[in-house]
N, CA and C atoms as an extended XYZ file, in Angstrom:
321
Properties=species:S:1:pos:R:3:atomname:S:1:resname:S:1:resid:I:1 pbc="F F F"
N         7.031        5.877      -34.710 N   MET     1
C         8.382        5.830      -35.209 CA  MET     1
C         8.500        4.803      -36.332 C   MET     1
N         7.949        3.618      -36.144 N   ALA     2
C         8.041        2.570      -37.170 CA  ALA     2
C         7.313        2.987      -38.440 C   ALA     2
N         6.171        3.640      -38.298 N   LEU     3
C         5.415        4.063      -39.480 CA  LEU     3
C         6.167        5.140      -40.253 C   LEU     3
N         6.803        6.077      -39.551 N   ALA     4
C         7.583        7.121      -40.215 CA  ALA     4
C         8.787        6.515      -40.928 C   ALA     4
N         9.435        5.548      -40.300 N   THR     5
C        10.576        4.886      -40.922 CA  THR     5
C        10.146        4.132      -42.174 C   THR     5
N         9.017        3.450      -42.102 N   ALA     6
C         8.502        2.727      -43.271 CA  ALA     6
C         8.211        3.681      -44.419 C   ALA     6
N         7.612        4.825      -44.115 N   ALA     7
C         7.307        5.808      -45.157 CA  ALA     7
C         8.589        6.332      -45.793 C   ALA     7
N         9.596        6.564      -44.983 N   GLN     8
C        10.871        7.045      -45.510 CA  GLN     8
C        11.517        5.998      -46.415 C   GLN     8
N        11.498        4.740      -45.985 N   LEU     9
C        12.089        3.673      -46.792 CA  LEU     9
C        11.330        3.477      -48.111 C   LEU     9
N        10.013        3.558      -48.060 N   LEU    10
C         9.228        3.392      -49.283 CA  LEU    10
C         9.481        4.510      -50.288 C   LEU    10
N         9.812        5.676      -49.798 N   SER    11
C        10.074        6.791      -50.718 CA  SER    11
C        11.346        6.554      -51.527 C   SER    11
N        12.146        5.576      -51.115 N   GLN    12
C        13.411        5.284      -51.792 CA  GLN    12
C        13.326        4.056      -52.697 C   GLN    12
N        12.142        3.471      -52.859 N   THR    13
C        12.002        2.251      -53.657 CA  THR    13
C        11.602        2.572      -55.089 C   THR    13
N        11.653        1.553      -55.928 N   ARG    14
C        11.217        1.719      -57.321 CA  ARG    14
C         9.736        2.065      -57.355 C   ARG    14
N         9.378        2.932      -58.262 N   SER    15
C         7.984        3.367      -58.330 CA  SER    15
C         7.047        2.256      -58.779 C   SER    15
N         7.546        1.259      -59.505 N   ASN    16
C         6.681        0.182      -59.979 CA  ASN    16
C         6.694       -1.041      -59.061 C   ASN    16
N         7.404       -0.950      -57.952 N   ALA    17
C         7.467       -2.072      -57.005 CA  ALA    17
C         6.240       -2.062      -56.101 C   ALA    17
N         5.776       -3.262      -55.751 N   ALA    18
C         4.669       -3.363      -54.800 CA  ALA    18
C         5.156       -2.883      -53.437 C   ALA    18
N         4.372       -2.057      -52.786 N   SER    19
C         4.731       -1.531      -51.469 CA  SER    19
C         3.848       -2.178      -50.419 C   SER    19
N         4.457       -3.017      -49.606 N   ILE    20
C         3.729       -3.708      -48.552 CA  ILE    20
C         4.418       -3.425      -47.227 C   ILE    20
N         3.656       -2.952      -46.266 N   VAL    21
C         4.185       -2.684      -44.936 CA  VAL    21
C         3.414       -3.546      -43.955 C   VAL    21
N         4.149       -4.361      -43.198 N   ILE    22
C         3.542       -5.189      -42.166 CA  ILE    22
C         4.039       -4.676      -40.825 C   ILE    22
N         3.118       -4.218      -40.012 N   LEU    23
C         3.444       -3.715      -38.683 CA  LEU    23
C         2.988       -4.740      -37.653 C   LEU    23
N         3.906       -5.185      -36.817 N   ILE    24
C         3.584       -6.126      -35.749 CA  ILE    24
C         3.630       -5.349      -34.440 C   ILE    24
N         2.542       -5.415      -33.682 N   THR    25
C         2.408       -4.584      -32.490 CA  THR    25
C         1.586       -5.300      -31.419 C   THR    25
N         1.670       -4.814      -30.205 N   THR    26
C         0.805       -5.324      -29.145 CA  THR    26
C        -0.597       -4.747      -29.264 C   THR    26
N        -0.743       -3.765      -30.120 N   GLY    27
C        -2.077       -3.235      -30.389 CA  GLY    27
C        -2.531       -2.139      -29.461 C   GLY    27
N        -1.589       -1.512      -28.789 N   ARG    28
C        -1.935       -0.381      -27.926 CA  ARG    28
C        -0.848        0.676      -28.039 C   ARG    28
N        -1.253        1.874      -28.454 N   GLN    29
C        -0.294        2.967      -28.578 CA  GLN    29
C         0.020        3.524      -27.199 C   GLN    29
N         1.298        3.767      -26.951 N   ALA    30
C         1.704        4.386      -25.687 CA  ALA    30
C         1.099        5.781      -25.598 C   ALA    30
N         0.571        6.100      -24.458 N   GLN    31
C        -0.044        7.408      -24.255 CA  GLN    31
C         0.992        8.339      -23.647 C   GLN    31
N         1.726        9.025      -24.516 N   VAL    32
C         2.765        9.943      -24.054 CA  VAL    32
C         2.521       11.313      -24.673 C   VAL    32
N         3.020       12.331      -24.008 N   PHE    33
C         2.870       13.697      -24.490 CA  PHE    33
C         3.529       13.843      -25.854 C   PHE    33
N         2.841       14.473      -26.779 N   GLY    34
C         3.397       14.747      -28.092 CA  GLY    34
C         3.309       13.604      -29.083 C   GLY    34
N         2.616       12.536      -28.720 N   MET    35
C         2.515       11.400      -29.645 CA  MET    35
C         1.681       11.791      -30.861 C   MET    35
N         2.000       11.185      -31.986 N   THR    36
C         1.251       11.421      -33.211 CA  THR    36
C         0.105       10.417      -33.281 C   THR    36
N        -1.121       10.866      -33.492 N   PRO    37
C        -2.232        9.925      -33.628 CA  PRO    37
C        -1.955        8.923      -34.749 C   PRO    37
N        -2.402        7.700      -34.573 N   LEU    38
C        -2.086        6.624      -35.503 CA  LEU    38
C        -2.559        6.891      -36.926 C   LEU    38
N        -3.747        7.472      -37.075 N   ASP    39
C        -4.225        7.744      -38.428 CA  ASP    39
C        -3.348        8.788      -39.122 C   ASP    39
N        -2.827        9.746      -38.372 N   GLU    40
C        -1.919       10.739      -38.953 CA  GLU    40
C        -0.554       10.128      -39.256 C   GLU    40
N        -0.058        9.276      -38.359 N   ALA    41
C         1.254        8.658      -38.544 CA  ALA    41
C         1.273        7.741      -39.766 C   ALA    41
N         0.157        7.109      -40.060 N   SER    42
C         0.112        6.188      -41.195 CA  SER    42
C        -0.329        6.854      -42.492 C   SER    42
N        -0.749        8.106      -42.439 N   GLN    43
C        -1.228        8.815      -43.634 CA  GLN    43
C        -0.200        8.845      -44.767 C   GLN    43
N         1.088        9.122      -44.504 N   PRO    44
C         2.050        9.124      -45.611 CA  PRO    44
C         2.138        7.773      -46.334 C   PRO    44
N         1.955        6.694      -45.612 N   LEU    45
C         1.970        5.373      -46.249 CA  LEU    45
C         0.743        5.172      -47.124 C   LEU    45
N        -0.415        5.589      -46.642 N   ARG    46
C        -1.625        5.476      -47.457 CA  ARG    46
C        -1.530        6.367      -48.692 C   ARG    46
N        -0.957        7.564      -48.543 N   GLU    47
C        -0.791        8.467      -49.684 CA  GLU    47
C         0.178        7.891      -50.719 C   GLU    47
N         1.121        7.061      -50.260 N   ALA    48
C         2.080        6.415      -51.162 CA  ALA    48
C         1.506        5.129      -51.750 C   ALA    48
N         0.215        4.873      -51.491 N   ASN    49
C        -0.469        3.664      -51.957 CA  ASN    49
C         0.175        2.379      -51.465 C   ASN    49
N         0.757        2.435      -50.273 N   ALA    50
C         1.325        1.231      -49.666 CA  ALA    50
C         0.192        0.350      -49.166 C   ALA    50
N         0.389       -0.932      -49.285 N   ASN    51
C        -0.551       -1.894      -48.712 CA  ASN    51
C        -0.137       -2.095      -47.257 C   ASN    51
N        -0.987       -1.637      -46.353 N   LEU    52
C        -0.688       -1.721      -44.924 CA  LEU    52
C        -1.379       -2.926      -44.317 C   LEU    52
N        -0.618       -3.696      -43.568 N   VAL    53
C        -1.152       -4.829      -42.830 CA  VAL    53
C        -0.675       -4.676      -41.396 C   VAL    53
N        -1.584       -4.813      -40.447 N   VAL    54
C        -1.212       -4.697      -39.046 CA  VAL    54
C        -1.540       -6.008      -38.350 C   VAL    54
N        -0.568       -6.495      -37.609 N   ILE    55
C        -0.751       -7.710      -36.820 CA  ILE    55
C        -0.692       -7.314      -35.357 C   ILE    55
N        -1.804       -7.501      -34.669 N   GLY    56
C        -1.867       -7.235      -33.234 CA  GLY    56
C        -1.660       -8.530      -32.482 C   GLY    56
N        -0.722       -8.532      -31.569 N   ILE    57
C        -0.411       -9.742      -30.812 CA  ILE    57
C        -0.908       -9.589      -29.383 C   ILE    57
N        -1.584      -10.608      -28.904 N   GLY    58
C        -2.052      -10.596      -27.525 CA  GLY    58
C        -3.528      -10.887      -27.433 C   GLY    58
N        -3.985      -10.992      -26.209 N   LYS    59
C        -5.388      -11.338      -25.982 CA  LYS    59
C        -6.327      -10.147      -26.129 C   LYS    59
N        -5.788       -8.938      -25.982 N   ASP    60
C        -6.684       -7.787      -25.989 CA  ASP    60
C        -6.106       -6.575      -26.719 C   ASP    60
N        -5.669       -6.743      -27.985 N   PRO    61
C        -5.207       -5.556      -28.708 CA  PRO    61
C        -6.401       -4.654      -29.013 C   PRO    61
N        -6.125       -3.380      -29.159 N   ASP    62
C        -7.180       -2.407      -29.425 CA  ASP    62
C        -7.468       -2.374      -30.931 C   ASP    62
N        -8.499       -3.066      -31.335 N   SER    63
C        -8.854       -3.152      -32.758 CA  SER    63
C        -9.115       -1.778      -33.362 C   SER    63
N        -9.689       -0.883      -32.593 N   ARG    64
C        -9.961        0.471      -33.092 CA  ARG    64
C        -8.647        1.157      -33.472 C   ARG    64
N        -7.639        1.030      -32.613 N   GLU    65
C        -6.340        1.633      -32.918 CA  GLU    65
C        -5.706        0.989      -34.151 C   GLU    65
N        -5.802       -0.329      -34.244 N   LEU    66
C        -5.212       -1.023      -35.389 CA  LEU    66
C        -5.905       -0.615      -36.687 C   LEU    66
N        -7.207       -0.453      -36.643 N   ASN    67
C        -7.958       -0.019      -37.827 CA  ASN    67
C        -7.588        1.405      -38.241 C   ASN    67
N        -7.211        2.249      -37.278 N   LEU    68
C        -6.784        3.608      -37.607 CA  LEU    68
C        -5.523        3.595      -38.468 C   LEU    68
N        -4.670        2.621      -38.240 N   ILE    69
C        -3.423        2.545      -39.004 CA  ILE    69
C        -3.706        2.175      -40.454 C   ILE    69
N        -4.487        1.131      -40.661 N   THR    70
C        -4.708        0.637      -42.018 CA  THR    70
C        -5.834        1.366      -42.738 C   THR    70
N        -6.806        1.836      -41.998 N   GLY    71
C        -7.991        2.400      -42.631 CA  GLY    71
C        -8.870        1.321      -43.228 C   GLY    71
N        -8.537        0.050      -42.937 N   ASN    72
C        -9.258       -1.078      -43.521 CA  ASN    72
C        -9.260       -2.253      -42.532 C   ASN    72
N       -10.395       -2.554      -41.916 N   PRO    73
C       -10.433       -3.651      -40.940 CA  PRO    73
C        -9.996       -5.013      -41.512 C   PRO    73
N       -10.137       -5.193      -42.833 N   LYS    74
C        -9.717       -6.464      -43.438 CA  LYS    74
C        -8.198       -6.622      -43.419 C   LYS    74
N        -7.478       -5.523      -43.222 N   ALA    75
C        -6.014       -5.555      -43.224 CA  ALA    75
C        -5.445       -5.660      -41.813 C   ALA    75
N        -6.300       -6.029      -40.866 N   VAL    76
C        -5.874       -6.189      -39.472 CA  VAL    76
C        -6.018       -7.649      -39.085 C   VAL    76
N        -4.968       -8.191      -38.558 N   GLU    77
C        -4.946       -9.591      -38.110 CA  GLU    77
C        -4.617       -9.602      -36.624 C   GLU    77
N        -5.394      -10.363      -35.861 N   ILE    78
C        -5.131      -10.505      -34.431 CA  ILE    78
C        -4.584      -11.911      -34.190 C   ILE    78
N        -3.443      -11.977      -33.543 N   ILE    79
C        -2.832      -13.257      -33.186 CA  ILE    79
C        -2.777      -13.311      -31.665 C   ILE    79
N        -3.492      -14.265      -31.068 N   PRO    80
C        -3.647      -14.268      -29.615 CA  PRO    80
C        -2.378      -14.530      -28.810 C   PRO    80
N        -1.473      -15.332      -29.330 N   THR    81
C        -0.274      -15.646      -28.546 CA  THR    81
C         0.987      -15.470      -29.386 C   THR    81
N         2.084      -15.104      -28.757 N   PRO    82
C         3.344      -14.955      -29.498 CA  PRO    82
C         3.780      -16.241      -30.202 C   PRO    82
N         3.398      -17.383      -29.669 N   ASP    83
C         3.776      -18.654      -30.285 CA  ASP    83
C         3.211      -18.801      -31.702 C   ASP    83
N         2.120      -18.145      -31.979 N   GLU    84
C         1.466      -18.261      -33.280 CA  GLU    84
C         1.968      -17.252      -34.306 C   GLU    84
N         2.835      -16.343      -33.894 N   VAL    85
C         3.276      -15.265      -34.784 CA  VAL    85
C         4.010      -15.799      -36.005 C   VAL    85
N         4.986      -16.648      -35.814 N   ILE    86
C         5.818      -17.088      -36.937 CA  ILE    86
C         4.988      -17.772      -38.010 C   ILE    86
N         4.117      -18.675      -37.617 N   ILE    87
C         3.289      -19.382      -38.599 CA  ILE    87
C         2.367      -18.407      -39.320 C   ILE    87
N         1.691      -17.553      -38.572 N   ASN    88
C         0.751      -16.616      -39.186 CA  ASN    88
C         1.439      -15.602      -40.086 C   ASN    88
N         2.579      -15.093      -39.669 N   VAL    89
C         3.296      -14.118      -40.493 CA  VAL    89
C         3.804      -14.788      -41.761 C   VAL    89
N         4.275      -16.008      -41.650 N   HIS    90
C         4.743      -16.721      -42.839 CA  HIS    90
C         3.590      -16.912      -43.835 C   HIS    90
N         2.446      -17.368      -43.359 N   LEU    91
C         1.294      -17.567      -44.238 CA  LEU    91
C         0.836      -16.251      -44.864 C   LEU    91
N         0.784      -15.214      -44.054 N   LEU    92
C         0.362      -13.904      -44.553 CA  LEU    92
C         1.354      -13.369      -45.582 C   LEU    92
N         2.639      -13.478      -45.304 N   SER    93
C         3.626      -12.953      -46.250 CA  SER    93
C         3.583      -13.714      -47.575 C   SER    93
N         3.347      -15.008      -47.518 N   GLU    94
C         3.242      -15.788      -48.755 CA  GLU    94
C         2.015      -15.353      -49.558 C   GLU    94
N         0.899      -15.124      -48.889 N   GLN    95
C        -0.310      -14.664      -49.579 CA  GLN    95
C        -0.093      -13.283      -50.193 C   GLN    95
N         0.551      -12.395      -49.444 N   LEU    96
C         0.830      -11.059      -49.963 CA  LEU    96
C         1.750      -11.127      -51.179 C   LEU    96
N         2.749      -11.982      -51.117 N   ARG    97
C         3.675      -12.129      -52.238 CA  ARG    97
C         2.955      -12.628      -53.483 C   ARG    97
N         2.104      -13.644      -53.299 N   GLN    98
C         1.348      -14.189      -54.429 CA  GLN    98
C         0.420      -13.130      -55.033 C   GLN    98
N        -0.265      -12.389      -54.182 N   ASP    99
C        -1.165      -11.338      -54.669 CA  ASP    99
C        -0.389      -10.258      -55.431 C   ASP    99
N         0.775       -9.887      -54.913 N   ALA   100
C         1.588       -8.865      -55.573 CA  ALA   100
C         2.072       -9.365      -56.942 C   ALA   100
N         2.468      -10.619      -57.020 N   LEU   101
C         2.929      -11.176      -58.291 CA  LEU   101
C         1.823      -11.217      -59.340 C   LEU   101
N         0.604      -11.490      -58.882 N   LYS   102
C        -0.543      -11.553      -59.790 CA  LYS   102
C        -1.061      -10.169      -60.131 C   LYS   102
N        -0.649       -9.168      -59.356 N   GLY   103
C        -1.198       -7.826      -59.550 CA  GLY   103
C        -2.583       -7.690      -58.946 C   GLY   103
N        -2.915       -8.607      -58.058 N   THR   104
C        -4.220       -8.609      -57.398 CA  THR   104
C        -4.236       -7.629      -56.246 C   THR   104
N        -5.382       -6.992      -56.026 N   ASP   105
C        -5.520       -6.154      -54.838 CA  ASP   105
C        -5.339       -7.024      -53.615 C   ASP   105
N        -4.577       -6.506      -52.675 N   ILE   106
C        -4.291       -7.295      -51.475 CA  ILE   106
C        -5.501       -7.327      -50.555 C   ILE   106
N        -6.170       -6.219      -50.404 N   PHE   107
C        -7.368       -6.190      -49.561 CA  PHE   107
C        -8.456       -5.442      -50.253 C   PHE   107
């Protein structure tokens, strides 16, 4: 649901704007009937050339699932405890902003 919403929102932005999507998750997709596989759910974002970053929170997020979203293991960050989220997200967002301003590839 979050990935589809992000894709919809990005379709409404300026074409020359940097597109960065940060997904914060526990790192495990719910196994329910009719769920969309993560690589398929994130495909519209990759096709829109969005820079995808996934933050898995917890001691045992599924790295394989997180990598399916980004298609790039370098764009996956694991944060072991919720207490560390704010600091890590702030640092990551500042780095992403600086890279976007410079026109540098994010990953």
